[in-house]
Coordinates of N, CA and C and ligand atoms in Angstrom, one line a residue:
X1 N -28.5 31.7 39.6 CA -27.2 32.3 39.2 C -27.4 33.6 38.5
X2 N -26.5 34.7 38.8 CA -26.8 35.6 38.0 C -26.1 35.5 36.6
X3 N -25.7 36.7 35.8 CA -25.7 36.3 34.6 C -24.2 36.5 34.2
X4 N -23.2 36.9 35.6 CA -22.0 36.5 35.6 C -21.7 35.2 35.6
X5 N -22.3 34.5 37.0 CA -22.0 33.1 37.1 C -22.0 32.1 35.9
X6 N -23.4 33.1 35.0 CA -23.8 31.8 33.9 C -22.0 31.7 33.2
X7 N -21.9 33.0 33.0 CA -20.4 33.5 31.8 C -19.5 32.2 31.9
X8 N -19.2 32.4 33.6 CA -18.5 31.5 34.2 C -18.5 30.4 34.2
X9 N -19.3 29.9 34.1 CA -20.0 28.7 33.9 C -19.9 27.9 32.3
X10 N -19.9 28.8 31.7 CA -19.8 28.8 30.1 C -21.5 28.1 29.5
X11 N -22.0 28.7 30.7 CA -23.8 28.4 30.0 C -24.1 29.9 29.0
X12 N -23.1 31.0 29.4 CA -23.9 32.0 28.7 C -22.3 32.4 27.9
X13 N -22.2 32.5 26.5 CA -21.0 32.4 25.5 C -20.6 34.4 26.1
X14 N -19.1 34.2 25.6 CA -18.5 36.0 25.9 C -17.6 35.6 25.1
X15 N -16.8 36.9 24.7 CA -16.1 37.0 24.1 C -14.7 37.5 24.8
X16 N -13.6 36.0 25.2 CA -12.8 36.3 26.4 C -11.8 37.3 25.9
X17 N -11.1 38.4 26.9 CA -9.9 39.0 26.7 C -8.6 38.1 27.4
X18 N -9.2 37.8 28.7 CA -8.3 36.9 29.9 C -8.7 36.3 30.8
X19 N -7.8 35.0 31.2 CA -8.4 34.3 32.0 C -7.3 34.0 33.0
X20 N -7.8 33.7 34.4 CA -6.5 32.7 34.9 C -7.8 32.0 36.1
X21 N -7.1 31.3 37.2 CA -7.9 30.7 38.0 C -9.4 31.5 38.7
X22 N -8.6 32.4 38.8 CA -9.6 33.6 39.8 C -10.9 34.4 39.5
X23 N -10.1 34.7 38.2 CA -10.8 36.0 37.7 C -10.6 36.0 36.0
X24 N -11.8 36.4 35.3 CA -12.0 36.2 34.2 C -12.4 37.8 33.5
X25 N -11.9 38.5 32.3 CA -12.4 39.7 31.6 C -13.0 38.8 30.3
X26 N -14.1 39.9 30.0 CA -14.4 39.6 28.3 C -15.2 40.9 28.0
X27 N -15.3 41.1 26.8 CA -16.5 42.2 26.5 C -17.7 42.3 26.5
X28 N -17.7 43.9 26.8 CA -19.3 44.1 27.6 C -20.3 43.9 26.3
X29 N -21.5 43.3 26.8 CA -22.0 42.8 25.4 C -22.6 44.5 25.2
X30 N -22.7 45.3 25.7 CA -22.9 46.8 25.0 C -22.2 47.9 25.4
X31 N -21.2 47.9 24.4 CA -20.1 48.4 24.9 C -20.6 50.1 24.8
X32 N -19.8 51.0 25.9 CA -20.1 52.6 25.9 C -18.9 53.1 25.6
X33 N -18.0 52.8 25.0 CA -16.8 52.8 24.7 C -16.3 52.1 23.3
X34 N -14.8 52.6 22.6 CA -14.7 51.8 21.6 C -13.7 49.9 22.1
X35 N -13.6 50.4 23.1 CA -12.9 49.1 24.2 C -14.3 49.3 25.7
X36 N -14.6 48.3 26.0 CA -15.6 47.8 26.9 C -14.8 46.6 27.3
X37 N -14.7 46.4 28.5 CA -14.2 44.9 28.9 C -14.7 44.6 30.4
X38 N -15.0 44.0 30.5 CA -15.6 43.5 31.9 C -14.2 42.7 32.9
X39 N -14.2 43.0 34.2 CA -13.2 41.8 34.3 C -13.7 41.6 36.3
X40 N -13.8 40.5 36.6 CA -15.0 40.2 37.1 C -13.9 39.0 37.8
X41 N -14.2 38.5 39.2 CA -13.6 37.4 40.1 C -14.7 36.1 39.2
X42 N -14.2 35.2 39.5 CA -15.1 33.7 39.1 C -16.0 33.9 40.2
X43 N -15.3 33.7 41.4 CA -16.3 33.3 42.8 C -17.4 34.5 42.7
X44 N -18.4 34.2 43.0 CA -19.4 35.8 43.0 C -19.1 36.4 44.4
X45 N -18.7 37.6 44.3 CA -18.9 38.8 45.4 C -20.0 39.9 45.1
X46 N -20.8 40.2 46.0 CA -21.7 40.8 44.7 C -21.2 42.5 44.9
X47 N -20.4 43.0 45.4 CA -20.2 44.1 44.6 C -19.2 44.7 45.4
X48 N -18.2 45.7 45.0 CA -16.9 46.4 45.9 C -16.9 46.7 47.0
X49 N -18.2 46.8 47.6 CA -18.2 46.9 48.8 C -18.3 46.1 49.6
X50 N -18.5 44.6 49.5 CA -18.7 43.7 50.1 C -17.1 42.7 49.8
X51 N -16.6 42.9 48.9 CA -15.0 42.6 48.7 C -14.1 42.6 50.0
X52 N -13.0 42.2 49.9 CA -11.7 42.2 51.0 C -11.0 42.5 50.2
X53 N -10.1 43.2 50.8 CA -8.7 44.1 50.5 C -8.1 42.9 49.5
X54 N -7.8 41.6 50.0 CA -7.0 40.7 49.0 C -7.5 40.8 48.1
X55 N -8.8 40.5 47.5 CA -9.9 39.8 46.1 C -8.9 41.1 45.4
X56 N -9.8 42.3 46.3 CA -9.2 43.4 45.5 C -8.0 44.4 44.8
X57 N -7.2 43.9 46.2 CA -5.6 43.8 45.2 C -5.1 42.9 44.4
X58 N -6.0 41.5 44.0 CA -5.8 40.7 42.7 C -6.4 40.9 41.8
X59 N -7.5 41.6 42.3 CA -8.4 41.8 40.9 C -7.8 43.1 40.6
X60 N -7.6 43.8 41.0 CA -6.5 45.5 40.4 C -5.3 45.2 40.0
X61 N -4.7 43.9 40.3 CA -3.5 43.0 39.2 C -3.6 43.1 37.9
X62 N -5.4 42.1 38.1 CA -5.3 41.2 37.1 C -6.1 42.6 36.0
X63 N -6.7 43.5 36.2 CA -6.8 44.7 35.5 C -5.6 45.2 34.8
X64 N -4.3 45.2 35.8 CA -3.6 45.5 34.9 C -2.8 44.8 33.8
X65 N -3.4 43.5 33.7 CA -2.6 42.4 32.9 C -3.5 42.5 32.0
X66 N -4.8 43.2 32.0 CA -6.1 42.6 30.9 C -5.9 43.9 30.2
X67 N -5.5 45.6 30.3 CA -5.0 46.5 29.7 C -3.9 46.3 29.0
X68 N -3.0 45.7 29.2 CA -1.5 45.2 28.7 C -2.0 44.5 27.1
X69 N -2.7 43.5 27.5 CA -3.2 43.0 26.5 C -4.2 43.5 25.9
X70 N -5.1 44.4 25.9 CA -5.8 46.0 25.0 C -4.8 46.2 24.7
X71 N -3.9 46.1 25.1 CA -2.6 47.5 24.4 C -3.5 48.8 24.5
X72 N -3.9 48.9 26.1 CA -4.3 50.3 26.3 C -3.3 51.1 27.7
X73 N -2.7 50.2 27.6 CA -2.0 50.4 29.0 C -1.1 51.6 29.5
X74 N -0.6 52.1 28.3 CA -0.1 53.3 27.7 C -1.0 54.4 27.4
X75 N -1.7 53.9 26.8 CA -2.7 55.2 26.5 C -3.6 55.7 27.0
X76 N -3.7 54.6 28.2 CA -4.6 55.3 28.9 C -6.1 55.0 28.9
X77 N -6.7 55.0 30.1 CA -8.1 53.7 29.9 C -9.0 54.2 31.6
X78 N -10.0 54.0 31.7 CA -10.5 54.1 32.8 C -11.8 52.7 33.5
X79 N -11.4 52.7 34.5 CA -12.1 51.9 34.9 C -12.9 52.3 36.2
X80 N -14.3 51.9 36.0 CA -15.4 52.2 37.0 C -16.2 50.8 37.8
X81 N -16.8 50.8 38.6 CA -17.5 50.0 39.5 C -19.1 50.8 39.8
X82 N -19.6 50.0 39.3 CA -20.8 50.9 39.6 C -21.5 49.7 40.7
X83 N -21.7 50.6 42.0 CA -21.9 49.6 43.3 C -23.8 50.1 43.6
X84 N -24.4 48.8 44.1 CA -25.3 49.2 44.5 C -26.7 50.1 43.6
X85 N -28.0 50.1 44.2 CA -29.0 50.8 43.5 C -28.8 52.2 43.1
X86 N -28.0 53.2 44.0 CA -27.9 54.6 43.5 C -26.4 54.7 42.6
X87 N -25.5 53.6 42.6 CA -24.4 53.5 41.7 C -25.0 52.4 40.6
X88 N -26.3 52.3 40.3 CA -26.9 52.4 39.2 C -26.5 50.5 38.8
X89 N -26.0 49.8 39.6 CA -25.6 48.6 39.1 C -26.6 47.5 39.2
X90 N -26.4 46.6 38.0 CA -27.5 46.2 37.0 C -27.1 44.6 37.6
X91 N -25.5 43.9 37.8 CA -25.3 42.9 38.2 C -25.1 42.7 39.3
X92 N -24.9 42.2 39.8 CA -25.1 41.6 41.4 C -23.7 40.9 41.5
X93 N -23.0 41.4 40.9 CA -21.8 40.5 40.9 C -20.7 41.3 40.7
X94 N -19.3 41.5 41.9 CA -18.3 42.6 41.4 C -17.6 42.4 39.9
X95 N -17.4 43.8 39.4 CA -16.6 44.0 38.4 C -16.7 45.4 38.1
X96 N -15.0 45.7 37.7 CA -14.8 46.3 37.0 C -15.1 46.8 35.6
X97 N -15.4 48.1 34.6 CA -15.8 48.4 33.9 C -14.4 48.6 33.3
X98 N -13.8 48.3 32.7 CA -12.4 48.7 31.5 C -12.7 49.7 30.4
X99 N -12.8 50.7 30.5 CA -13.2 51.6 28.8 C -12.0 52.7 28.4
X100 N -11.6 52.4 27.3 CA -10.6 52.8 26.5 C -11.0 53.2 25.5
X101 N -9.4 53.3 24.8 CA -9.4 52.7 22.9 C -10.0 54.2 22.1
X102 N -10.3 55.4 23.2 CA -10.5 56.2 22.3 C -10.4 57.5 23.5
X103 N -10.3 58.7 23.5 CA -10.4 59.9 24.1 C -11.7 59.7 24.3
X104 N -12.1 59.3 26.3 CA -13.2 59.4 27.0 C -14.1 60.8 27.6
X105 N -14.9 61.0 27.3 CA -15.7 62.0 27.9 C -14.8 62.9 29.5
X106 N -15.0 63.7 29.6 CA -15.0 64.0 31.2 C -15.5 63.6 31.9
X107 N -15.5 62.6 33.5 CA -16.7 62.0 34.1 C -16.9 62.4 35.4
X108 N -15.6 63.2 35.8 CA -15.8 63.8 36.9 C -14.5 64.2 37.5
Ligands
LIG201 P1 -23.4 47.2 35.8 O1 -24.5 48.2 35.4 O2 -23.9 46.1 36.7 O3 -22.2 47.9 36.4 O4 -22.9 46.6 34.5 C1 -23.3 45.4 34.0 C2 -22.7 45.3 32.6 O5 -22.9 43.9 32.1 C3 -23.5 46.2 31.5 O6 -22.5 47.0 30.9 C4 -24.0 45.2 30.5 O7 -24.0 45.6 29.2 C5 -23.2 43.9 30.8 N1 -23.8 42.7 30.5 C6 -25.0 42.3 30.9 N2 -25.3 41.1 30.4 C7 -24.3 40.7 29.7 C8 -24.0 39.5 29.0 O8 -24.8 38.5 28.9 N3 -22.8 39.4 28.3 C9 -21.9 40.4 28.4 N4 -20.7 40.3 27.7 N5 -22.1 41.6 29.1 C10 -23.3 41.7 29.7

């Protein structure tokens, strides 16, 4: 299991923002941002490119239900996917990066 599933599983403790059947956010345990939030499918897909259009129009729902409750929804927040070895990703399991809560760098 990677170290989403553990989350999921509740072998490995997080700190939840939201939950519902599908899909689950909580904070990045090192956040690059003053808001970091993870928000991640239960089932493992291992990354956006291997997703279906549906996963992914629920999981871009449920992003915007998990900013609502940031109360960053308004002000503004960015979210990234870092896919694969040269998009630098570390889990093997899709998600979203949520970073807010303060005036973000320029990233491109
Ligand atoms: P990636 O590089 O795969 O896009 O991002 C993985 C993210 O998961 C990293 O930002 C990392 O800090 C976070 N992360 C890794 N292990 C844990 C953990 O056990 N708990 C939490 N909350 N976040 C984790």
């Amino acid at each position: 299991m990677n170290v989403f599933e553990k989350i999921v599983a509740g072998e490995i403790p997080c700190r939840k923002v939201l939950e519902n059947d599908k899909f689950l956010a909580f904070y990045d345990i090192a956040p690059k941002a003053r808001v970091h939030v993870l928000a991640i499918p239960k089932k493992c897909v291992k990354d956006f490119q291997e997703a279906d259009s549906k996963l992914l129009g629920e999981l871009s729902a449920f992003v915007q239900e998990v900013v609502k409750v940031l109360e960053i929804d308004k002000i503004g927040y960015r979210i990234v996917s870092n896919i694969g070895a040269d998009g630098g990703q570390e889990v093997p399991h899709l998600h979203f990066h949520i970073l807010g809560g303060e005036k973000l760098g320029s990233f491109c």
